[in-house]
Coordinates of C-alpha atoms in Angstrom, one line a residue:
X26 CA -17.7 -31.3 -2.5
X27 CA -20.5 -29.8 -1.2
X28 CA -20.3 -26.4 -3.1
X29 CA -23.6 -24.9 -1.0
X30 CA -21.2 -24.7 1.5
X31 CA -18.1 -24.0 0.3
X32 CA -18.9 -21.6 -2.4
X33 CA -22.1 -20.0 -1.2
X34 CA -20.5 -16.9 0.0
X35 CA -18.6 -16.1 -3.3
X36 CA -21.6 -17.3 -5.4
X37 CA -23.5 -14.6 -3.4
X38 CA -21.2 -11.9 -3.7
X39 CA -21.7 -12.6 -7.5
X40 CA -25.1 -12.3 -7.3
X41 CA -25.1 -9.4 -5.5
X42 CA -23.8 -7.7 -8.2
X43 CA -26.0 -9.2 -10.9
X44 CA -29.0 -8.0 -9.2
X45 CA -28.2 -4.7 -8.9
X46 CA -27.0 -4.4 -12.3
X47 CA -23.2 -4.1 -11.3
X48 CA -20.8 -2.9 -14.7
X49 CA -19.7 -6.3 -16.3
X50 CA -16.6 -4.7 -16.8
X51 CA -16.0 -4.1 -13.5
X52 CA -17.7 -7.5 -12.2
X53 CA -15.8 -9.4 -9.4
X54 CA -15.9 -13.1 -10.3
X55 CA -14.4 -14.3 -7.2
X56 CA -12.0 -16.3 -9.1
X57 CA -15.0 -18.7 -9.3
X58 CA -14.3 -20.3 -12.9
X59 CA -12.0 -22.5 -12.0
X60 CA -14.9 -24.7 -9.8
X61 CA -17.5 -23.5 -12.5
X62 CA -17.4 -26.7 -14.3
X63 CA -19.4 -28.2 -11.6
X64 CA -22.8 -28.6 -12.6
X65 CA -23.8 -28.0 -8.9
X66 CA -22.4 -24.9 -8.6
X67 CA -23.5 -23.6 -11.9
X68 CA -27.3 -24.5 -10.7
X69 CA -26.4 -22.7 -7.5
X70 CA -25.3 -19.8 -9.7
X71 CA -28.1 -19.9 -11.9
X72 CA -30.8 -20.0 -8.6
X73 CA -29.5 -17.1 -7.4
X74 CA -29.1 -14.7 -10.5
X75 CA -31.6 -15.5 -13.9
X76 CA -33.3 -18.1 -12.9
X77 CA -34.1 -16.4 -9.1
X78 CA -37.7 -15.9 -8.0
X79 CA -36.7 -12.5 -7.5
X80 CA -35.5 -11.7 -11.2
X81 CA -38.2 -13.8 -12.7
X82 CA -40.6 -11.8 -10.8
X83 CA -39.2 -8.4 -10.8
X84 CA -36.9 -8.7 -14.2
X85 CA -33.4 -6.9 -14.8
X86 CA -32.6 -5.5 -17.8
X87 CA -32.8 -8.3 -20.4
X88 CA -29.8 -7.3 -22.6
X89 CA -27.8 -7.1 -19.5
X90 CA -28.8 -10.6 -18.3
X91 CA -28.1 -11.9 -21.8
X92 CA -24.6 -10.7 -21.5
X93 CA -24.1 -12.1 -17.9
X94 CA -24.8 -15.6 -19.5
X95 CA -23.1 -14.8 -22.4
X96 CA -20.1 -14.3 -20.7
X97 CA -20.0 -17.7 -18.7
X98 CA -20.5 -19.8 -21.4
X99 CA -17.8 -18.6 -23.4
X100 CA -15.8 -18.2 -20.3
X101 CA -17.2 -22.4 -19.2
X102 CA -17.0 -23.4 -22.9
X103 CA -12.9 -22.2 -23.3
X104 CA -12.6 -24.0 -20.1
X105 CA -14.0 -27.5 -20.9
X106 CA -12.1 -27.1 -24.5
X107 CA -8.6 -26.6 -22.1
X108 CA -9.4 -28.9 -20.0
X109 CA -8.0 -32.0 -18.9
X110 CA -10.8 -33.4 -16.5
X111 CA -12.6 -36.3 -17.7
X112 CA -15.9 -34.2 -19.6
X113 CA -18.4 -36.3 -17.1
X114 CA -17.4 -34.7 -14.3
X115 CA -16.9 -31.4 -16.1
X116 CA -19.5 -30.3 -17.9
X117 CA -21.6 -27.6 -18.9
X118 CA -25.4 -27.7 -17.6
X119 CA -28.3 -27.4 -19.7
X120 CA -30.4 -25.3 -17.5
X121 CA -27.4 -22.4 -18.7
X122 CA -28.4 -23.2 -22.5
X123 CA -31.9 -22.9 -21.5
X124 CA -31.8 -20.1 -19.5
X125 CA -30.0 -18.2 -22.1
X126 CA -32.2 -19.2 -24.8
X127 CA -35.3 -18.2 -22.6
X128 CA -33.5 -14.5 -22.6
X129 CA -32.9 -14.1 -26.2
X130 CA -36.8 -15.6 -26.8
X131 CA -37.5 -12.3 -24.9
X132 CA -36.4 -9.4 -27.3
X133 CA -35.7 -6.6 -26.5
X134 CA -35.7 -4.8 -22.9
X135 CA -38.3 -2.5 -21.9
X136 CA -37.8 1.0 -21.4
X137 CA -38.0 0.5 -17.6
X138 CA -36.4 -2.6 -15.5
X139 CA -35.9 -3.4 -11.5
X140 CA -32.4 -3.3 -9.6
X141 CA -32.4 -5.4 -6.8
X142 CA -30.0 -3.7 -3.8
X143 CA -29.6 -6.6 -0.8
X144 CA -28.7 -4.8 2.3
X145 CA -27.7 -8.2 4.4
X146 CA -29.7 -11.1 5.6
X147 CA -31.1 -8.6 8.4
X148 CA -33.0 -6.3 6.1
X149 CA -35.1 -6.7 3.2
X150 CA -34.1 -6.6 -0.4
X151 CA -34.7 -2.9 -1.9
X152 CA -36.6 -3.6 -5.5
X153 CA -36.5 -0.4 -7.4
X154 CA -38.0 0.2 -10.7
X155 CA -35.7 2.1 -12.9
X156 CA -35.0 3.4 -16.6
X157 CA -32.1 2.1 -18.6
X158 CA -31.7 5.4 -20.1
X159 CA -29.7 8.1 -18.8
X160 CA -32.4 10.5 -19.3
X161 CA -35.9 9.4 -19.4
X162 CA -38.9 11.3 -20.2
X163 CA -37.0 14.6 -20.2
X164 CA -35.7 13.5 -16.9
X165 CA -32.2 12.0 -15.4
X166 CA -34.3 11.3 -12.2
X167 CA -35.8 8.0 -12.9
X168 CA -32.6 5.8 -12.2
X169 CA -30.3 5.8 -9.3
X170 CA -27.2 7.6 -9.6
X171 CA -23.4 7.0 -8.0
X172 CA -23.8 9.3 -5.1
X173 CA -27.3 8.0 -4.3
X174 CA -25.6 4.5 -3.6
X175 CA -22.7 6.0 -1.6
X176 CA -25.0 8.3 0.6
X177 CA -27.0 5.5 1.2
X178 CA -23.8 3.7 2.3
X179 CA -23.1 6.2 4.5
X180 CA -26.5 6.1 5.9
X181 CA -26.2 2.4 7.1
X182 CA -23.0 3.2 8.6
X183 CA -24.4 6.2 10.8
X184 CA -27.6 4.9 10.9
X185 CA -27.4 6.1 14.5
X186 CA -27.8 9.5 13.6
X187 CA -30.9 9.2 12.0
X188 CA -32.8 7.1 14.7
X189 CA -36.1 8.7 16.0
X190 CA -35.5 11.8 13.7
X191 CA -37.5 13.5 11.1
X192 CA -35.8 13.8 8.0
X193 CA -36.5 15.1 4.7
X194 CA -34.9 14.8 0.9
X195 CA -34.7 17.0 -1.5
X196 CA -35.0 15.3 -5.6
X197 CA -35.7 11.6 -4.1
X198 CA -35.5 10.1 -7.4
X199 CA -36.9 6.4 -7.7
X200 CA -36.2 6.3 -3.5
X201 CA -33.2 4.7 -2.9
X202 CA -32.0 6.3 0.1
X203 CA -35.6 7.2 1.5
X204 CA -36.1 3.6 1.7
X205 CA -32.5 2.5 3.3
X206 CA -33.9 5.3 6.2
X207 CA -36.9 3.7 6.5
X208 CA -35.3 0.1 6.5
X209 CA -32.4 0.6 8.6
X210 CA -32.4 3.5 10.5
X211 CA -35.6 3.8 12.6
X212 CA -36.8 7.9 11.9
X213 CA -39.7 8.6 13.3
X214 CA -41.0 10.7 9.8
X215 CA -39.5 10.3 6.3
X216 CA -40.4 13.2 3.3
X217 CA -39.1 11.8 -0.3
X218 CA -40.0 15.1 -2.1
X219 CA -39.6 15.7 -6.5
X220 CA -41.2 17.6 -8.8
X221 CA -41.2 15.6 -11.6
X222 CA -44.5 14.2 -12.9
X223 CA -42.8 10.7 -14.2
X224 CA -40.5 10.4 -11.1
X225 CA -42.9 11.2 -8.9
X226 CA -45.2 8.2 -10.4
X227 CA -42.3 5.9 -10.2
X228 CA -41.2 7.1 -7.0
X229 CA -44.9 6.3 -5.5
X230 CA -44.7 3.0 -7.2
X231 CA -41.1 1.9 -5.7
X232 CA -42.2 2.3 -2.1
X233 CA -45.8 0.6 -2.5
X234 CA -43.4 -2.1 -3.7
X235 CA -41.1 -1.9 -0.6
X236 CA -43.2 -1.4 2.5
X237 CA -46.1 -2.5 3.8
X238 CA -49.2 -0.2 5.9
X239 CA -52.0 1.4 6.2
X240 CA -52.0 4.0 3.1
X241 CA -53.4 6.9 4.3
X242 CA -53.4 9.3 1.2
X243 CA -52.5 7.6 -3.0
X244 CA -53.0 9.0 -6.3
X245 CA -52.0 7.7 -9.7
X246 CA -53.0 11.5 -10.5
X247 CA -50.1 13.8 -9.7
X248 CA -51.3 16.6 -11.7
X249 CA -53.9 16.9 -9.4
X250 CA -51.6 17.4 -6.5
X251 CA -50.1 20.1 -8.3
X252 CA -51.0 23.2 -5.9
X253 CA -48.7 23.6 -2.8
X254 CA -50.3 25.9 -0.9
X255 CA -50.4 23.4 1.9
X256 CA -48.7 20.2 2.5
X257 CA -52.4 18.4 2.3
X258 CA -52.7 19.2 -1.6
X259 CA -48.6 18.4 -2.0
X260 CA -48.9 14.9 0.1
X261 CA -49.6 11.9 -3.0
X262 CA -48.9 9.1 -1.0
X263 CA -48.4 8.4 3.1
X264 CA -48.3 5.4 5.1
X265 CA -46.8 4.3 8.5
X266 CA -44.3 1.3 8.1
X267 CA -41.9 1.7 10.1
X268 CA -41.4 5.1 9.9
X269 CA -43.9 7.3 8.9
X270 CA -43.2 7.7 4.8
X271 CA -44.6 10.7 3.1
X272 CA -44.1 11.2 -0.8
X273 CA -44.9 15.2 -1.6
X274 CA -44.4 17.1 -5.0
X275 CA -42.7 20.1 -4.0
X276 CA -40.4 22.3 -5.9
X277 CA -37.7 23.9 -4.3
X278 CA -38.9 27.5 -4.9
X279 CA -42.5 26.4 -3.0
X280 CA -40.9 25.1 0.1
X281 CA -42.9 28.5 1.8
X282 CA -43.3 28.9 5.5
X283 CA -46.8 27.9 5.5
X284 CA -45.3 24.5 3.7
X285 CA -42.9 24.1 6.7
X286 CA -45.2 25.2 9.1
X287 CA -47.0 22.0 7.7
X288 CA -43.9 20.1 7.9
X289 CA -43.3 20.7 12.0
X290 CA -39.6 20.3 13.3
X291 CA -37.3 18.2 10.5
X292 CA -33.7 17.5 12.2
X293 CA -32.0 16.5 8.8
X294 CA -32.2 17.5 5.4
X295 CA -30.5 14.9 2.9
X296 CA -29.7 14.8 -1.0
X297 CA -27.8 12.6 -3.8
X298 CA -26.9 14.5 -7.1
X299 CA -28.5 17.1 -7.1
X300 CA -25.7 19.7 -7.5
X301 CA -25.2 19.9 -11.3
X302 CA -26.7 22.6 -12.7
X303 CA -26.5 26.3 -11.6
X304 CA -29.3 27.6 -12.8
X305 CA -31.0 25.6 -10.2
X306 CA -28.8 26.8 -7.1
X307 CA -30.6 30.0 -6.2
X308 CA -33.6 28.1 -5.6
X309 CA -32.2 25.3 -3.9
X310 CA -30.4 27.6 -1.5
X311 CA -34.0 29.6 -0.5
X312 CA -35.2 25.9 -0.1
X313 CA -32.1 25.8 2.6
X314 CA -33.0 28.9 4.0
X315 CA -36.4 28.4 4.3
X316 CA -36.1 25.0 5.8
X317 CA -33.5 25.9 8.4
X318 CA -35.8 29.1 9.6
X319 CA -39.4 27.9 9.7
X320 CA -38.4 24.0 10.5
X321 CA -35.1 24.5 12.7
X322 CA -33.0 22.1 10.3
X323 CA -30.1 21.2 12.1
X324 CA -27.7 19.7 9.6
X325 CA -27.9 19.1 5.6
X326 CA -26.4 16.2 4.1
X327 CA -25.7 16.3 0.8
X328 CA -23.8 13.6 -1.8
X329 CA -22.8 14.6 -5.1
X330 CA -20.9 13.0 -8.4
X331 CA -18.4 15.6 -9.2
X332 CA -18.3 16.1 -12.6
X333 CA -17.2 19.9 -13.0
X334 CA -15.4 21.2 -10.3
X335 CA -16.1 24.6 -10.8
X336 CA -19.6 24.1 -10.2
X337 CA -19.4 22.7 -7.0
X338 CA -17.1 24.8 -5.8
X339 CA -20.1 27.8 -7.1
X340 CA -22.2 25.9 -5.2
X341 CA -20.3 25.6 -1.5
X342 CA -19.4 29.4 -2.0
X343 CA -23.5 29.8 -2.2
X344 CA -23.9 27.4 1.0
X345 CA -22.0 29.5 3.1
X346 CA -24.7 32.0 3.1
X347 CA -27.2 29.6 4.9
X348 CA -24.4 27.1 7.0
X349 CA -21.2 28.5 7.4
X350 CA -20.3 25.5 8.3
X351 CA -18.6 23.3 6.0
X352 CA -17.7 20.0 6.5
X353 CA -16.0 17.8 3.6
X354 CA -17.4 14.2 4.9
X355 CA -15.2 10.6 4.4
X356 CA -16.9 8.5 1.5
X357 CA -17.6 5.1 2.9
X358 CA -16.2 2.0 1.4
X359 CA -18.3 0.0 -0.3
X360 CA -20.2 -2.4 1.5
X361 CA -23.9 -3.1 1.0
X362 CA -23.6 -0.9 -2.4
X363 CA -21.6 -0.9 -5.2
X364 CA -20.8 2.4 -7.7
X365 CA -18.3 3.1 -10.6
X366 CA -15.4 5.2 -8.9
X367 CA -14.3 6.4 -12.7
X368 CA -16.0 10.2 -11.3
X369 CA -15.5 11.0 -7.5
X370 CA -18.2 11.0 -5.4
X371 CA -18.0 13.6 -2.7
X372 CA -20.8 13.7 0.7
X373 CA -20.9 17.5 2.8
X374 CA -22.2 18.1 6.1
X375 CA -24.2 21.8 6.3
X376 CA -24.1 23.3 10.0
X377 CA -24.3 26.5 11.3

């Protein structure tokens, strides 16, 4: 058996969940167990998930890799006990045991770990650091949300749409979707825009990590880039691979015509999860308006986890004033990302 072969593809669909720090509870083993008394393929598992250059490099949450171990020794361990096979060719491998001892040597997780999001053997591997908290630093901005994986979905799958276009979005977060644009889709200019002084920091520091060029403008001081009276003092980090990638600190209720004067003509406005709170909605709305009239934006895309109803629908009434045009999109299936479906996730299209 040569289980490089035969098992590769399942062995990477598990890792592709371990990486990206996938729900246990909702893990797909790919009815894998019942081979995983093969030392071979328990190394092969083991190479691509703990013991990866990736992981070792860029480390997942401890206490989730702990339990991922966890897990398949008890799960190996109940096997070999029911087991029939002769123990010398079913057996459990050491480099588990040591790998798992390794993890519980560590303590403790830090505050802040990496996800790992592979896109296909086409593109590169999208290494985000993220918190392990829901809300961090007074902030639910520095981890990546459910509708930030299934816009980004839907991005690869009308990557089309998006090729040779400017496009800008609102409450980027760590940067998930601004860097499947600038993987995938071939814009010509990219704007990952917060306001946050921690997201903003982590935000710069996810795409240093994930593209490559000449940086034209970086700052470890955002408070320094704290007036927006022109997109030079809002711009803390630029470069030019592939697209050109611009991170700016700019609150909704400063997106001013002299700011989109300085932005020039922006085809697409996109979002994830940012429709929760309406306190927040008149501003985001001028930021619509203002965007539409002084940089001719032709369509706004926005994905959001629907967790009160009644907000949204507050919020598609207030739309109506800027796009009358309302378009309920289809959520893609999951391909290249993975996200709980306990809480719907809904994507709109914005057109006049």
């Amino acid at each position: 058996m040569k289980p490089e072969t035969d098992y590769a593809e399942k062995i990477n669909e598990i890792s592709k969940q371990f990486l990206c720090v996938y729900p246990l509870n909702n893990f797909n083993w790919q009815n894998i167990f019942n081979i995983f008394l093969l030392e071979d393929v328990q190394e092969l598992l083991l190479n691509k998930t703990v013991n990866s250059e990736l992981v070792l490099k860029y480390p997942i949450q401890i206490k989730y890799q702990k339990l991922f171990l966890k897990y398949i020794l008890d799960k190996l361990e109940s096997l070999q006990a029911a087991s029939e096979i002769d123990l010398e060719e079913s057996t459990i491998h050491d480099d588990l045991y040591s790998a798992y001892g390794r993890l519980v040597a560590a303590g403790d997780s830090v505050e802040k770990n990496y996800k790992h999001y592979s896109l296909g053997k086409e593109y590169k591997v999208i290494t985000l650091k993220e918190s392990n908290s829901l809300i961090s630093d007074g902030t639910t901005g520095l981890r990546t949300w459910q509708a930030s994986l299934a816009l980004s979905e839907w991005i690869i799958q009308n990557s089309n749409s998006f090729k040779q276009q400017t496009v800008l979005e609102l409450g980027s977060g760590v940067g998930l979707t601004g860097l499947v644009l600038n993987n995938v889709c071939q814009t010509k200019t990219i704007y990952l825009t917060d306001c946050h002084e921690a997201v903003l920091k982590t935000l710069c520091e996810n795409v240093k990590l994930n593209v490559n060029g000449s940086h034209l403008d970086t700052t470890d001081d955002i408070e320094s880039h704290n007036d927006c009276s022109g997109l030079k003092n809002c711009c803390i980090y630029s470069n030019t691979d592939p697209s050109t990638i611009s991170i700016l600190n700019l609150p909704w209720e400063n997106i001013t015509p002299s700011i989109c004067k300085d932005l020039g003509v922006i085809e697409k406005v996109i979002a994830a999860d940012i429709i929760y709170d309406n306190d927040l909605f008149q501003s985001l709305i001028n930021a619509m308006k203002g965007l539409k009239e002084y940089c001719g934006v032709e369509e706004f895309i926005f994905a959001c986890t629907e967790r009160n109803s009644e907000t949204l629908e507050e919020f598609l009434m207030l739309t109506k004033t800027v796009c009358p045009r309302i378009v309920e999109l289809p959520v893609p299936l999951q391909s290249k990302f993975l996200w709980p479906t306990d809480t719907p996730v809904k994507i709109f299209q914005f057109k006049d």
